[in-house]
mmCIF file of C-alpha atoms in Angstrom:
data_model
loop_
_atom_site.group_PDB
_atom_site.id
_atom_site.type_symbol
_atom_site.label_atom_id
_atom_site.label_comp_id
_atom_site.label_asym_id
_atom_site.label_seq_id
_atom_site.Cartn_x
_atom_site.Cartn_y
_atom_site.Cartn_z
ATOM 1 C CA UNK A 25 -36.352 14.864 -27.550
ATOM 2 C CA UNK A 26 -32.793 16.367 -27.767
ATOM 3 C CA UNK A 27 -32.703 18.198 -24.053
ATOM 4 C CA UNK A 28 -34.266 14.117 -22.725
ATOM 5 C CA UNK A 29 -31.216 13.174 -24.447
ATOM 6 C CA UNK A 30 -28.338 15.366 -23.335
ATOM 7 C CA UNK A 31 -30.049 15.570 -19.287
ATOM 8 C CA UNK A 32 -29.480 11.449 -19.256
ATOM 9 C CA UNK A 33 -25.770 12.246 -20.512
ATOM 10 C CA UNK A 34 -25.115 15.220 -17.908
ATOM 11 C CA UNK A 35 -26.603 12.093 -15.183
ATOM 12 C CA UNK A 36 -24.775 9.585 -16.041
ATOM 13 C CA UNK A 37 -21.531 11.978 -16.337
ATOM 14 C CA UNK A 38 -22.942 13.002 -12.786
ATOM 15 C CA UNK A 39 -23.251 9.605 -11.321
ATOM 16 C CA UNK A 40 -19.656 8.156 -13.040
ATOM 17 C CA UNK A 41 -17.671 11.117 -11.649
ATOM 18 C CA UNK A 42 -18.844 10.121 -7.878
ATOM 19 C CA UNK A 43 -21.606 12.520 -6.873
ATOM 20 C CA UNK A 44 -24.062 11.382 -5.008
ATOM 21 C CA UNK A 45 -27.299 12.990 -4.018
ATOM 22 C CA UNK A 46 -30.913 12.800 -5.382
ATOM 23 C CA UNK A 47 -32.292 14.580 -8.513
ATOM 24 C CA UNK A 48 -33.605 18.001 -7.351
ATOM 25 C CA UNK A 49 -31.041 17.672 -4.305
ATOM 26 C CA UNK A 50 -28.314 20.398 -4.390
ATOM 27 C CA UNK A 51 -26.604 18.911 -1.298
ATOM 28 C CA UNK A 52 -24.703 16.321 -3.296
ATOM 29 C CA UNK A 53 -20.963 15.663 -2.543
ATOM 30 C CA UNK A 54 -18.401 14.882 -4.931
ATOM 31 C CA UNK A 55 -15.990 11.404 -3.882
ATOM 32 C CA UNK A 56 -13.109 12.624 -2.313
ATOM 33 C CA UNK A 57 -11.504 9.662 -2.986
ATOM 34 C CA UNK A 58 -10.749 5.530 -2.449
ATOM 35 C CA UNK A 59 -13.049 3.298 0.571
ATOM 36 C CA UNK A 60 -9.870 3.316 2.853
ATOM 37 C CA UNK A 61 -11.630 1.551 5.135
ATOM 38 C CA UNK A 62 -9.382 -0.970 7.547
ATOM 39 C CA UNK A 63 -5.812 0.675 6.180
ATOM 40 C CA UNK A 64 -3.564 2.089 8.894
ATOM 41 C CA UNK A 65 -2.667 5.336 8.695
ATOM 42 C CA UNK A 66 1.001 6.077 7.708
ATOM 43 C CA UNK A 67 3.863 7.639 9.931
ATOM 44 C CA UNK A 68 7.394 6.763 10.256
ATOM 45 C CA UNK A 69 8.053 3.962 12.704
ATOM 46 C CA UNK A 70 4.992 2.364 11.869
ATOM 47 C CA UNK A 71 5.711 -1.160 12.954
ATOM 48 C CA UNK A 72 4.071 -4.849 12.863
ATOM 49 C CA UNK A 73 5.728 -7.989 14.327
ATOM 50 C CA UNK A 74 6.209 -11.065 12.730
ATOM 51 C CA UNK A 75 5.348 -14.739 13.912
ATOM 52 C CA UNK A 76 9.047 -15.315 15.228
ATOM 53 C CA UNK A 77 8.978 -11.780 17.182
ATOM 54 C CA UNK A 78 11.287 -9.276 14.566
ATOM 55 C CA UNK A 79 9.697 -6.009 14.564
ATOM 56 C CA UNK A 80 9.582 -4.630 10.943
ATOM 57 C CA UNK A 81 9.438 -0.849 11.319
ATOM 58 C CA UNK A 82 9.217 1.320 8.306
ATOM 59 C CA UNK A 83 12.086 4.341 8.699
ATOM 60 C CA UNK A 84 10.693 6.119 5.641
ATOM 61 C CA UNK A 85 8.305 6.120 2.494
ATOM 62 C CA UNK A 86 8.876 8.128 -0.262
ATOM 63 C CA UNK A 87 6.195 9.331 -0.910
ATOM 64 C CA UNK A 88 4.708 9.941 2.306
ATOM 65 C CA UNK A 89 2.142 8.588 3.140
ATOM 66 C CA UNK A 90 2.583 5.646 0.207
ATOM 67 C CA UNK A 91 0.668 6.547 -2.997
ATOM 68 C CA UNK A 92 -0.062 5.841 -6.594
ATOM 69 C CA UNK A 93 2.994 5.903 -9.096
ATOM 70 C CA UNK A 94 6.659 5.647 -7.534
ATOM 71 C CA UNK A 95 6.966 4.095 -3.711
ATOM 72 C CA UNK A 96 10.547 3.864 -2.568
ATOM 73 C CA UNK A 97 10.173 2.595 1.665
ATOM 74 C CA UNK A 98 12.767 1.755 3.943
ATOM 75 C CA UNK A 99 12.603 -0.408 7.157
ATOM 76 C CA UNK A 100 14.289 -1.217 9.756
ATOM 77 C CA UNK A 101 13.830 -5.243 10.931
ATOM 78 C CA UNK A 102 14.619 -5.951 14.878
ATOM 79 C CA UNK A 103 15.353 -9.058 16.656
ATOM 80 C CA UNK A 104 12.965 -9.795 19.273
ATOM 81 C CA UNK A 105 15.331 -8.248 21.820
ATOM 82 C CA UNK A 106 15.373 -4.947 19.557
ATOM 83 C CA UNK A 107 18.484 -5.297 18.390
ATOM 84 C CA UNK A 108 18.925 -4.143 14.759
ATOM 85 C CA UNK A 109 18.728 -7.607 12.773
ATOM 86 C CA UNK A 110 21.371 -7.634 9.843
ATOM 87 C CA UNK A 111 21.787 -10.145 7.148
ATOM 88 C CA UNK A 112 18.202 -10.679 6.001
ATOM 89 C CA UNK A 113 16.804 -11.619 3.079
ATOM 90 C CA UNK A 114 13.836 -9.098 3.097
ATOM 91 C CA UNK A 115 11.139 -8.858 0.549
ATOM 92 C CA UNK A 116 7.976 -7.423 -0.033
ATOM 93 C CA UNK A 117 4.801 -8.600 -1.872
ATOM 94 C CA UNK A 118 1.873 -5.398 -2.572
ATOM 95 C CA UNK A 119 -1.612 -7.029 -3.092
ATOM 96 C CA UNK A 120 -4.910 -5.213 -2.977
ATOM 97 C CA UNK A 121 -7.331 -8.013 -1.541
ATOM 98 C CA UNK A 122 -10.418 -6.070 -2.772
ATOM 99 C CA UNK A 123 -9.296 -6.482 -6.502
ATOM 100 C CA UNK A 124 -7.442 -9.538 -5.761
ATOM 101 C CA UNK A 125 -4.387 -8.712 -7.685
ATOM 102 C CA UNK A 126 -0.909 -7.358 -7.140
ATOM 103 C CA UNK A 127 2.007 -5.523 -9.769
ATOM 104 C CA UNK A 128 4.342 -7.225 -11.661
ATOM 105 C CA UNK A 129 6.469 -8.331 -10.642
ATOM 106 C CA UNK A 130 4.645 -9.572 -7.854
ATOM 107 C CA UNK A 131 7.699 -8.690 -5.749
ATOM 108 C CA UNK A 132 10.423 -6.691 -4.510
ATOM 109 C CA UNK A 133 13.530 -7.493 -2.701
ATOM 110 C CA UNK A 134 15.722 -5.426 -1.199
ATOM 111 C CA UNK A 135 19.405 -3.939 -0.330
ATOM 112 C CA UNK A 136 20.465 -3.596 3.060
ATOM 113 C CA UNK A 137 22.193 -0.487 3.712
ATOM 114 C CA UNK A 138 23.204 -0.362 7.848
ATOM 115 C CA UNK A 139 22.809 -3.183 9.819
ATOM 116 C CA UNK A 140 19.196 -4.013 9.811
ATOM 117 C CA UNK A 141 18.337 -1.160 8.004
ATOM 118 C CA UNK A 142 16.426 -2.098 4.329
ATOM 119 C CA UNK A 143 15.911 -0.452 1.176
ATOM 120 C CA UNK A 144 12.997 -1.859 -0.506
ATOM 121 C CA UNK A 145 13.088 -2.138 -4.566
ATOM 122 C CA UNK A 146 11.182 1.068 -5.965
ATOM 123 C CA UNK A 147 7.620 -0.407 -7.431
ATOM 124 C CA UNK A 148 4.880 1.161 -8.737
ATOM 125 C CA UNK A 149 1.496 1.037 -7.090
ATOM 126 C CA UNK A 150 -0.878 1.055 -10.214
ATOM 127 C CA UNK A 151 -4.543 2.434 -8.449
ATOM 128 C CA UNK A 152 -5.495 3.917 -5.156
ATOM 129 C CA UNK A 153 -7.473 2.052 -2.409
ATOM 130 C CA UNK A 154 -6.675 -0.369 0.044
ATOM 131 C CA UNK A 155 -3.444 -2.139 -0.382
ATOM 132 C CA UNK A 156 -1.570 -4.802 1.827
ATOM 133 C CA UNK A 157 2.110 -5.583 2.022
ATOM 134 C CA UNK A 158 3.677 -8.820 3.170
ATOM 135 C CA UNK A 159 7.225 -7.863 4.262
ATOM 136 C CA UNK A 160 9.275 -11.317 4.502
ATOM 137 C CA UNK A 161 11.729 -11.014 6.755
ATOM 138 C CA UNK A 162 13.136 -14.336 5.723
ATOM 139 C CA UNK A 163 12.369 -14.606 2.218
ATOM 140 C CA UNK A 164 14.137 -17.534 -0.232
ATOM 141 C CA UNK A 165 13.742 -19.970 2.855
ATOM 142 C CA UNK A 166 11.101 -22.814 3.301
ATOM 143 C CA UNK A 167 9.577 -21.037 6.656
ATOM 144 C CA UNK A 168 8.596 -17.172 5.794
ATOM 145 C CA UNK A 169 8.713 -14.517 8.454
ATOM 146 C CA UNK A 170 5.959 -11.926 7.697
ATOM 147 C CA UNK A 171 4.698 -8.874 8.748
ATOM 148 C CA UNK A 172 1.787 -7.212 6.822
ATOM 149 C CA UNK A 173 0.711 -3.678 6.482
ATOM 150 C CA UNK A 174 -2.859 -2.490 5.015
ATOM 151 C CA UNK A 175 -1.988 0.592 3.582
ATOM 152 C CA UNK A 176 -4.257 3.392 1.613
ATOM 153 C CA UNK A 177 -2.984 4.987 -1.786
ATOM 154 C CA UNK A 178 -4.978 7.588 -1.924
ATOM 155 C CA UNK A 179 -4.527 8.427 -5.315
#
């Protein structure tokens, strides 16, 4: 009865750890990681466009591409023209929509260090998976400006 014992341990030690395959099956696979299903991939200049036309354009992410722990970004926000856009109040709010929660605080504002260039508070991204991030380009006012990036912290 011992061995029936420790073979349902080694399984379910098996099965939590994110192999998959059939008992007798030696072609499992272990998880390589988070469903990053619907994310964009990240590069610098990555860019989305909010409802008034500003282009918010990330200039770096530290790390790169965005991950668990530590995230310092940077954009760069552009009048619909493409001029740099200085003076904003820019924020940004990380959610993951398939846990339905975000960090605390729920979000981060930033310093603006050229003209239309943004530092983003650091914040810590608490699991890997699917995450999206409302960048307000006109945060503190009645009519937000957003942009939103799906991103994937891998983990």
């Amino acid at each position: 009865m011992r061995s029936a014992t420790v073979s349902f341990a080694v399984v379910l030690t098996l099965g939590a750890t994110g192999c998959t395959g059939s008992p007798g099956d030696d072609t499992g696979t272990v998880d390589d990681g988070p469903d990053c299903s619907g994310a964009s991939e990240y590069v610098d200049g990555l860019a989305e466009t909010t409802p008034s036309g500003r282009t918010v354009k990330f200039v770096s992410a530290t790390p790169a591409p965005p991950d668990v722990g530590d995230n310092a970004w940077t954009f760069e926000v552009l009048d619909p023209s493409g001029a740099p856009e200085a003076g904003l109040s820019l924020e940004i709010l990380p959610w993951m929509p398939m846990h339905g929660h975000g960090l605390v605080p729920p979000t981060y504002g930033s310093t603006e260090t050229d003209a239309g260039t943004y530092e983003i508070e650091m914040f810590d991204l608490i699991m890997p998976g699917v995450w999206q991030f409302t960048v307000d380009t006109a945060a503190g006012t009645e009519t937000p400006d957003e942009a939103v990036f799906m991103l994937c912290a891998e983990g």
